[in-house]
XYZ file of C-alpha atoms in Angstrom:
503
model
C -76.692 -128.919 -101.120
C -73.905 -129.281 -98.222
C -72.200 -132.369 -97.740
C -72.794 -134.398 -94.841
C -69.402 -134.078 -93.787
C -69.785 -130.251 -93.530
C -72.995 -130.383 -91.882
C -72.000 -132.494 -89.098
C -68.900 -129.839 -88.323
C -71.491 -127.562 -87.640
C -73.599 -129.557 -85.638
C -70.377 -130.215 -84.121
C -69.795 -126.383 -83.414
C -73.423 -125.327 -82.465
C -74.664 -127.791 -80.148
C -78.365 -127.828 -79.843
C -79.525 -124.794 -77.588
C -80.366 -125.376 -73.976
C -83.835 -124.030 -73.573
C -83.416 -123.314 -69.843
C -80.551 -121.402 -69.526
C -79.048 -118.462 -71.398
C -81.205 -116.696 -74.664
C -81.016 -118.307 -77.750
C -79.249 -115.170 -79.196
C -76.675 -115.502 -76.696
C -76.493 -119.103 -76.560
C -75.568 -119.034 -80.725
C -73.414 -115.899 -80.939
C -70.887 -117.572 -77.795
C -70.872 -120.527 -80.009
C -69.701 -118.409 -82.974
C -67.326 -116.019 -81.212
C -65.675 -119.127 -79.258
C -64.852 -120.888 -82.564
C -63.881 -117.981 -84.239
C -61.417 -117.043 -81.178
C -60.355 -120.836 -80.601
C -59.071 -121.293 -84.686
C -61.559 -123.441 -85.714
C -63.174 -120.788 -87.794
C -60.422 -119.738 -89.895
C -60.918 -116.172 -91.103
C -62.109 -115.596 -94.664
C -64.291 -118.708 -93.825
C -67.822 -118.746 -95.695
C -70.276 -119.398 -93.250
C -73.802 -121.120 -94.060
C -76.474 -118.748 -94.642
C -78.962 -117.321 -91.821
C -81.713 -120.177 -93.208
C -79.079 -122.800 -92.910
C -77.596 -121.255 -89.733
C -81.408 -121.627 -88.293
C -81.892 -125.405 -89.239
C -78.279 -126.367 -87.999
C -78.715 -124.396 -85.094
C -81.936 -125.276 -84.167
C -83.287 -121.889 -83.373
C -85.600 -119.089 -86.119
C -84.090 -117.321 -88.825
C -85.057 -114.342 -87.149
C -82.815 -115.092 -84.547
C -79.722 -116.495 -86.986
C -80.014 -113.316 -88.917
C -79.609 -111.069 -85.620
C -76.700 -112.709 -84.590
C -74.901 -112.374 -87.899
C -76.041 -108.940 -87.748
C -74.527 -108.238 -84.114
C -71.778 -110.279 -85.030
C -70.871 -108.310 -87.871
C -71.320 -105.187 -86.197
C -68.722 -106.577 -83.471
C -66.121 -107.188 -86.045
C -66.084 -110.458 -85.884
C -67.577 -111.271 -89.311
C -67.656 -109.742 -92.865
C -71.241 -109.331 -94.699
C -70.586 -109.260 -98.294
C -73.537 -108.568 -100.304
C -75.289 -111.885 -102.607
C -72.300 -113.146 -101.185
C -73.008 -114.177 -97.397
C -70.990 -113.938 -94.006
C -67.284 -114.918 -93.593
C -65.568 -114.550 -90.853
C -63.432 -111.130 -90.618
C -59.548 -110.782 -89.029
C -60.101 -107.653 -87.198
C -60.620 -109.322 -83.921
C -57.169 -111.744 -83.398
C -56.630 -113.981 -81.281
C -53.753 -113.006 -78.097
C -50.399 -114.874 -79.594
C -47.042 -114.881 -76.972
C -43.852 -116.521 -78.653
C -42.704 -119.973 -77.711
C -39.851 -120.111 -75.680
C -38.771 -123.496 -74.580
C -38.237 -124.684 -70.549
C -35.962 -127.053 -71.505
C -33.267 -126.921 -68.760
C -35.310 -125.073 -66.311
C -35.407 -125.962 -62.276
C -37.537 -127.732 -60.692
C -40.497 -126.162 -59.198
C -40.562 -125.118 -55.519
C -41.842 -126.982 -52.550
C -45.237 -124.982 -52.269
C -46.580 -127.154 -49.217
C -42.829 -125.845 -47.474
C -43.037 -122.059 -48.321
C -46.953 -121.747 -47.563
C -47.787 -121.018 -43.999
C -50.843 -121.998 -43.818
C -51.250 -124.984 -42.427
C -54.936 -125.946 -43.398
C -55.365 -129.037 -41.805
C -55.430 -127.205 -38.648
C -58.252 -125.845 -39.474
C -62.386 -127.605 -39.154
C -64.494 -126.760 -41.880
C -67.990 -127.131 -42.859
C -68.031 -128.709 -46.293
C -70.746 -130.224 -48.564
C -70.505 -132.879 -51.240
C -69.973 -131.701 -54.974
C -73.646 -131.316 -56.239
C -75.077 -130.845 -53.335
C -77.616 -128.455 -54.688
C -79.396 -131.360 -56.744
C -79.921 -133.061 -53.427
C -84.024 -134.178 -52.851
C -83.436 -133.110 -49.065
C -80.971 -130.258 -48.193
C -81.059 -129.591 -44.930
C -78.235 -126.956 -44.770
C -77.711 -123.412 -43.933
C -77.022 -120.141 -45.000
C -78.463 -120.795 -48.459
C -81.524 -118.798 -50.123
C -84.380 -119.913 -51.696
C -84.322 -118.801 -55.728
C -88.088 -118.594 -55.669
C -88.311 -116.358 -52.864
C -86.134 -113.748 -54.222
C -87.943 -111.146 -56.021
C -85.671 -111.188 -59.100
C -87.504 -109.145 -61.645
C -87.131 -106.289 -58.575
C -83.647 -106.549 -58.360
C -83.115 -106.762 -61.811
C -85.002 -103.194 -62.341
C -82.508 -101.735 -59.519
C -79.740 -103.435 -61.198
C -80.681 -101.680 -64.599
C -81.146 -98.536 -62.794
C -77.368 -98.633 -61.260
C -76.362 -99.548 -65.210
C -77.370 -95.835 -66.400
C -74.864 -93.671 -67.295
C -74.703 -91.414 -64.691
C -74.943 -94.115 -62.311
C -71.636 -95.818 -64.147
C -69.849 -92.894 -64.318
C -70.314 -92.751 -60.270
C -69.219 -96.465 -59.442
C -67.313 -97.478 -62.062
C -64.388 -95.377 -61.505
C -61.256 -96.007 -59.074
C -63.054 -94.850 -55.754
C -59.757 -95.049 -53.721
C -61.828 -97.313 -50.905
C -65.159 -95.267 -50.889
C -68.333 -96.578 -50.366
C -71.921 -96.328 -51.868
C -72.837 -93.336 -50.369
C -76.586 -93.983 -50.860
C -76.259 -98.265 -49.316
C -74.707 -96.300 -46.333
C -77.799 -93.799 -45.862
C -80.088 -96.513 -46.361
C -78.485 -99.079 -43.835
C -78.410 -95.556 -41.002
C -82.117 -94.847 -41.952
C -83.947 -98.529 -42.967
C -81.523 -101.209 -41.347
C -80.160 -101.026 -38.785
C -82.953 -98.888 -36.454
C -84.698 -102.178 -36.392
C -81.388 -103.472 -34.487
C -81.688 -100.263 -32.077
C -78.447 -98.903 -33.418
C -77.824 -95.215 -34.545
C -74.837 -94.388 -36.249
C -73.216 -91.998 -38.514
C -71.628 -92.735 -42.434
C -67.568 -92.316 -40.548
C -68.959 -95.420 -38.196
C -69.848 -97.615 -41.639
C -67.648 -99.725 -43.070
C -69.031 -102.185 -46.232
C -67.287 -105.690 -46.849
C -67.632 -108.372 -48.942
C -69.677 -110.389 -46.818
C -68.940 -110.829 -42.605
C -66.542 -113.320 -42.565
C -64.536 -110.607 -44.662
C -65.152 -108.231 -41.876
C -64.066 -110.226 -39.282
C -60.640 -111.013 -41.195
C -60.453 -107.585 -41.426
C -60.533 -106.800 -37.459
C -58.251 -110.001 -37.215
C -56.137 -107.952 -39.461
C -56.211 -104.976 -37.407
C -56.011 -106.304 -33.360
C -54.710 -109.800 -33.534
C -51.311 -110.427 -32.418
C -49.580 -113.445 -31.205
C -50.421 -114.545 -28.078
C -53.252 -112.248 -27.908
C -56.162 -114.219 -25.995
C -59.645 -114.334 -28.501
C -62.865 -115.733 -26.840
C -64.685 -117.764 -29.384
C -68.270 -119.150 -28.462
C -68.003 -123.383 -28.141
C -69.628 -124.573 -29.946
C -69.741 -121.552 -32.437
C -68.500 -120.099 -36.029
C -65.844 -122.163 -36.823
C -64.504 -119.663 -39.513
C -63.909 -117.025 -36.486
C -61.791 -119.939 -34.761
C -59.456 -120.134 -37.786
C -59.334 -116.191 -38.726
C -57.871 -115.772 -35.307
C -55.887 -118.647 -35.284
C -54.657 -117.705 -38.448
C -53.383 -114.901 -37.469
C -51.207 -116.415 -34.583
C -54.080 -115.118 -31.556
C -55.023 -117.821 -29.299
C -58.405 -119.046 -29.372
C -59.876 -119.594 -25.807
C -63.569 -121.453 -26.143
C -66.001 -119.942 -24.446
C -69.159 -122.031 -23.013
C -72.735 -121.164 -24.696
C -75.811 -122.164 -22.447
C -79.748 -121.309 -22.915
C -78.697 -117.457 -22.058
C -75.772 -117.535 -24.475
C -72.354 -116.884 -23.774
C -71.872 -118.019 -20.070
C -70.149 -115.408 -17.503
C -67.635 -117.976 -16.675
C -63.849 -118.045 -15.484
C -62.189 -118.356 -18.991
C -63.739 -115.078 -20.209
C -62.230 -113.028 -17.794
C -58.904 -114.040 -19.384
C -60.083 -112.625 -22.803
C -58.633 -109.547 -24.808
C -61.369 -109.892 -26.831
C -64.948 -111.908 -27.529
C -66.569 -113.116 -30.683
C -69.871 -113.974 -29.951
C -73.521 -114.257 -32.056
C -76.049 -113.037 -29.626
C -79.132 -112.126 -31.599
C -79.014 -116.282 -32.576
C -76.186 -118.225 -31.638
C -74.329 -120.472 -34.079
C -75.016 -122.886 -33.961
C -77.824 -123.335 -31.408
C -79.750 -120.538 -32.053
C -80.056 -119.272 -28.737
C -81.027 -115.632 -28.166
C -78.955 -113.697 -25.642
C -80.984 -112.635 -22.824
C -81.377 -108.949 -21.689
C -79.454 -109.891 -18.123
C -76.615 -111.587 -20.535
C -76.267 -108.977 -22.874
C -75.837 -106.568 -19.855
C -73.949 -108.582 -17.607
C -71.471 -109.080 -20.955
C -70.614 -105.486 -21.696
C -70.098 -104.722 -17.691
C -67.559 -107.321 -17.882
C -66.308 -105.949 -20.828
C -65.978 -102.886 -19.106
C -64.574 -103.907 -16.170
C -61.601 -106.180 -17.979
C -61.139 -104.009 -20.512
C -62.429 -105.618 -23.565
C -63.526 -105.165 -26.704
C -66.598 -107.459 -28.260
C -66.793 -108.544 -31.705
C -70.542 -109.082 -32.235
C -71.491 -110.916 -35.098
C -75.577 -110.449 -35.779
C -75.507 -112.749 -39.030
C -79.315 -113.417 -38.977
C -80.308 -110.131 -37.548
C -84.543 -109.499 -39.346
C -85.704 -112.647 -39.204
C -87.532 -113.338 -35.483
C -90.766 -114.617 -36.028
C -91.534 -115.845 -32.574
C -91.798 -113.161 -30.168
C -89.969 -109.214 -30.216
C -86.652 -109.558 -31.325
C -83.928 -107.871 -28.849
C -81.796 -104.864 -29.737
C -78.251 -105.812 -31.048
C -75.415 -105.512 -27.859
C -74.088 -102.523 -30.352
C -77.743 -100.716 -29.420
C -77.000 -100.846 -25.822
C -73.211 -100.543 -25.497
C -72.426 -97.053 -23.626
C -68.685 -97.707 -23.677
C -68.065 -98.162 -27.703
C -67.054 -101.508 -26.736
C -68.413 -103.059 -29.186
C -67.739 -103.284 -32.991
C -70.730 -104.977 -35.066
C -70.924 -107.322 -37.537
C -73.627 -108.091 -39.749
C -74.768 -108.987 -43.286
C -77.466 -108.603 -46.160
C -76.676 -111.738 -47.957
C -78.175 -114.194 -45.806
C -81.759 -112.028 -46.806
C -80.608 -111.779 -50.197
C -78.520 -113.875 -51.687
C -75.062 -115.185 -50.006
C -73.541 -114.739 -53.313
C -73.807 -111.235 -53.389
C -71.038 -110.544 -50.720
C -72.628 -107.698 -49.177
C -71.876 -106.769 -45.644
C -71.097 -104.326 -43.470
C -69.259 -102.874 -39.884
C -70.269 -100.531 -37.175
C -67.675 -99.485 -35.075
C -66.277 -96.164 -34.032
C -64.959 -93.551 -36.516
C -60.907 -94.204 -35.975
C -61.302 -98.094 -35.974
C -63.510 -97.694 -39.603
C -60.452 -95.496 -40.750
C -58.000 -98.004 -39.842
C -60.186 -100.942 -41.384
C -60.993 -99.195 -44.513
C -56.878 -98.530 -45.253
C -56.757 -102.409 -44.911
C -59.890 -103.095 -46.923
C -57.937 -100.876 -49.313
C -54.510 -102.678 -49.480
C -56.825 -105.999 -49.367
C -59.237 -105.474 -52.314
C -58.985 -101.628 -52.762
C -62.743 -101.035 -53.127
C -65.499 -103.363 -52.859
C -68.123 -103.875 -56.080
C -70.081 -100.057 -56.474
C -72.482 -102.199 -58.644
C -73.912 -104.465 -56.508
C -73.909 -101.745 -53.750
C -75.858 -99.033 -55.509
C -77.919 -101.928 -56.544
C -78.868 -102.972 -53.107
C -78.819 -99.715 -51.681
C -82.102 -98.769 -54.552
C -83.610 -102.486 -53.566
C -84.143 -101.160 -49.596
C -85.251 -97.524 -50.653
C -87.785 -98.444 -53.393
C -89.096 -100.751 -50.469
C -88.248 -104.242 -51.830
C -86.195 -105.228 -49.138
C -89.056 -104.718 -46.530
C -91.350 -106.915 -48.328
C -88.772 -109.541 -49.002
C -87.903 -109.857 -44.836
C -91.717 -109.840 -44.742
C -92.379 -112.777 -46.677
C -89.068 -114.581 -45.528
C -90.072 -114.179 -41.638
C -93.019 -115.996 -42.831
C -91.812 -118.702 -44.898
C -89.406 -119.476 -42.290
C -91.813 -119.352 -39.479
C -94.279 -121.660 -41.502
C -90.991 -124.586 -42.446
C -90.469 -124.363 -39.445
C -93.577 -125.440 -37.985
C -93.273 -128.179 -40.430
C -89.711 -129.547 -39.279
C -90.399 -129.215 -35.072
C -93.551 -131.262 -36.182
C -91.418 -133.838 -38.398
C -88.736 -134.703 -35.683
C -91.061 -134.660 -33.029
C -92.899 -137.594 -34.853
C -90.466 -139.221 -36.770
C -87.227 -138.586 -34.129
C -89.050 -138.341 -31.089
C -86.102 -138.747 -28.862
C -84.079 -136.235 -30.366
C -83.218 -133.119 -28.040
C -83.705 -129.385 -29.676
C -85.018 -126.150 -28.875
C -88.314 -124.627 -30.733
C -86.568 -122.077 -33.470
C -88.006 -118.209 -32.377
C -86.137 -116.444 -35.437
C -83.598 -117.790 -38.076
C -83.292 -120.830 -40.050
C -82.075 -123.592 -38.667
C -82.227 -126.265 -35.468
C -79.435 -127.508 -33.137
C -80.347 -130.686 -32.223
C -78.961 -133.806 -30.557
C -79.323 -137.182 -31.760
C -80.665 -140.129 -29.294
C -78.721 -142.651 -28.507
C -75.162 -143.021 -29.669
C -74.550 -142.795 -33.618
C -71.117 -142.397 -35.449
C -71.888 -138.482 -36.573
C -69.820 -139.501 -39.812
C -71.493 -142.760 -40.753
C -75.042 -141.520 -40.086
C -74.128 -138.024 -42.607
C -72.675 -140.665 -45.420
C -75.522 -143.323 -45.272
C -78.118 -140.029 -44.943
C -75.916 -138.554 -48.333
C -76.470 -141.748 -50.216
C -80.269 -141.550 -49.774
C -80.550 -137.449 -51.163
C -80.558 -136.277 -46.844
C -77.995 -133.628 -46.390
C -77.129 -131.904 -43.032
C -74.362 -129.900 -41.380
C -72.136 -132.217 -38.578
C -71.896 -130.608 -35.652
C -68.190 -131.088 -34.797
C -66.915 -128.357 -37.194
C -68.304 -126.256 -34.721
C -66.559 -127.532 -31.713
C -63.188 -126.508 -30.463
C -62.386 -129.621 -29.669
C -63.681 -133.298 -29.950
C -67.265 -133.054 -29.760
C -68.432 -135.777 -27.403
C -72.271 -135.467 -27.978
C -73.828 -136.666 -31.409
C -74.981 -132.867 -32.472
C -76.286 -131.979 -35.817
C -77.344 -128.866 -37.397
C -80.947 -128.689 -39.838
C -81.396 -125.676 -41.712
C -84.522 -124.514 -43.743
C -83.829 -121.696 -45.690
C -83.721 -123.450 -49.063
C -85.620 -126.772 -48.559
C -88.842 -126.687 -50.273
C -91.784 -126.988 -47.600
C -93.193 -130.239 -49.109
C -89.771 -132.054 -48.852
C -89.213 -131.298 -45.154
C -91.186 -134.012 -43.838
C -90.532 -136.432 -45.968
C -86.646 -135.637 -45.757
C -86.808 -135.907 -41.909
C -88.844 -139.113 -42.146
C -85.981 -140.304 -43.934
C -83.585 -138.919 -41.590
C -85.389 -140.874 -38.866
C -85.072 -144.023 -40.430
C -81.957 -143.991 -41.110
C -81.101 -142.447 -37.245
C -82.420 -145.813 -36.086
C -80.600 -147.363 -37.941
C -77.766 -146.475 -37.074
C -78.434 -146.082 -33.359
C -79.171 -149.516 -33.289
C -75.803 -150.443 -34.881
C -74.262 -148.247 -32.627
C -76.332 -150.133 -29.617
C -75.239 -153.510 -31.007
C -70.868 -152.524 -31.084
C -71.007 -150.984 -27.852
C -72.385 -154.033 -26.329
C -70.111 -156.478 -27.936
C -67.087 -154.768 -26.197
């Protein structure tokens, strides 16, 4: 019989397993390897037997005895027969020598030597937890239960075969999946009207990598970028960042406007398949009237097609890349907003010398992207999952957002937005005159989150603008969570009512 005192160490040490989250193999044999590792498993160290190791655990003897087993096979424990398990010294923990810092400088002034200067910069950030949130409206998140994970998790085991390892797990010197190439020239991007070859194809960690990549290659100081307003505030700081100036460019219900500041442009970021944030479409006279003036300045356009498959209302447009004559334009776009934003997987089109240029700097930047999750996604399009995910996405998002117009047309009558075609999220102006930042921290306390619309300004915005997305937001919660919203709007409209007319 163990003492009590022993038996609460190892309750201590193998805290009861979490039934929700990793195996209970896994879950026992970290718990054993991270106490052996840390010291407090001293080697030579009887350890209980597998029926003890079950009870204290909490978990079968089948699975005790399987992790000794694996254990032992790992070299991290000793099985000694009618003896038991003890824990083995062949696996030792990293030691450095001490050496003292007594006497050493100071450290340096980090906020003096860095030079970036990040409050400069407007950013879009969420609350810690924000996930657990009852009603989160925000976007560029994915919906878990949409993703068809026991699909990608057969592609994924198919890119972990040997052969498949031995292709993308070696130093590639900045090459790309051959086969996510093909199937982004043959499935992808036809249904943006563009044709290209693999030498036009570079992959990137996501788009906002990409465009920090061409900010890489064309910005200099003083170099005039065109940046939608309001639009993608990350593209506003890239450029900035890298000492260009950043000229704001007026958006109406064509997109872009043809106006006097974009004729002073080197070059223009813009979002034409749905504008961020308003999701406006670009209209065919736009798009064309855009790349003559291109043409006729002599510029180049940096088109960013971040939500590119999912129109639901109406035929979606080709990309400007499909109808640029000129190669003036290098494109942007992205699988993760489909998949999962996590994965980092994106992509550029652009002519053959610029992709040689960007790919050296991808190269001195992160040498070669992940071959995993490439070959991974590049199986998930050609088995044909990818198809039937955008299918089932278009109409998930087509259906929420039924269910939200309805919602703020009842419950925020007042408010001004346009009727979402494609994507996953509304632009929309509050009524009346709310503090932006109150209404966000009162809607925070109650479970509401949004996106504030100033981040996406250039300057002050001087309309009360906020963004809903939909992409993650469970159908059921929408109109309860804009119910809520609405309460709290008139709230805080009537507050705002109330100041304004006691000054």
């Amino acid at each position: 019989m163990r003492s009590s005192d022993h038996e609460l160490m190892w309750q201590q040490l193998l805290a009861k397993p979490a039934h929700n989250a990793a195996p209970l193999q896994v879950q026992l044999r970290t718990a054993l390897v991270n106490a052996i590792l840390d010291g407090r498993l001293p080697v030579g160290l009887r350890l209980p037997s597998g029926r003890e190791l079950a009870q204290l655990a909490g978990v079968s003897r089948n699975t005790a005895v399987l992790v000794y087993d694996r254990l032992v096979a790992d070299g991290y424990l000793d099985a000694r027969p009618r003896d038991g398990y003890f824990v083995c010294g062949a696996i030792e923990r990293a030691q450095v020598a001490r050496v003292s810092t007594q006497g050493l400088p100071e450290p340096p002034d980090w906020n003096e030597r860095g030079r970036l200067r990040q409050g400069e910069m407007r950013w879009l950030d969420r609350p810690a937890g924000w996930r657990s949130f009852r009603y989160p409206f925000v976007f560029g998140q994915f919906d878990p239960k949409l993703f068809p994970l026991s699909d990608w998790r057969e592609c994924s085991r198919q890119a972990l075969e040997v052969a498949a390892v031995e292709s993308w797990g070696q130093d590639g010197e900045g090459s790309d999946s051959a086969l996510l190439v093909d199937q982004l020239i043959r499935r992808v991007l036809p249904r943006r009207g563009i044709a290209a070859t693999p030498d036009q194809i570079l992959l990137t960690l996501g788009t906002q990598h990409g465009l920090f990549l061409l900010a890489e290659l064309f910005a200099r100081p003083g170099m005039i970028v065109g940046v939608e307003n309001p639009g993608y505030m990350d593209a506003r700081n890239i450029f900035a960042r890298h000492e260009a100036r950043v000229l704001p460019l007026p958006v109406d219900e064509n997109g872009v406007e043809m106006s006097a500041p974009l004729a002073q442009c080197d070059y223009v970021y813009c979002t034409p398949s749905h504008q961020c944030p308003t999701g406006v479409t670009m209209s065919t006279d736009r798009r064309v009237a855009l790349l003559e003036h291109a043409a006729r300045h002599d510029q180049v356009i940096f088109e960013d097609d971040y939500d590119p498959e999912t129109q639901y209302i109406g035929q979606p447009l080709p990309a400007l890349k499909a109808i640029d004559k000129g190669d003036r334009v290098i494109y942007l776009s992205s699988l993760s907003k489909l998949l999962s934003p996590g994965l980092r997987l994106g992509y550029i089109v652009a002519p053959a010398p610029v992709i040689s240029r960007l790919r050296v700097l991808r190269r001195l930047m992160i040498r070669q992207a992940p071959g995993n999750n490439q070959l991974t996604a590049a199986l998930f399009i050609q088995q044909g999952h990818y198809d039937r995910l955008l299918h089932r996405t278009r109409a998930t998002l087509s259906e929420r957002a039924g269910v939200l117009t309805e919602a703020l047309a009842c419950h925020i009558p007042d408010a001004q937005f346009r009727l979402p075609h494609g994507g996953s999220s509304v632009w929309m102006r509050l009524p009346g005159r709310p503090d932006p930042a109150a209404l966000r921290a009162a809607c925070i306390a109650q479970g509401v989150l949004f996106d504030p619309g100033a981040p996406f300004f250039h300057d002050a915005m001087t309309e009360p603008y906020i963004r809903l997305g939909f992409s993650s937001i469970p159908l059921e919660r929408i109109e309860p969570g804009i119910r809520e919203l609405g309460r709290l709007v008139v709230a805080h409209t009537r507050r705002a009512a109330k100041s304004a007319l006691r000054q």
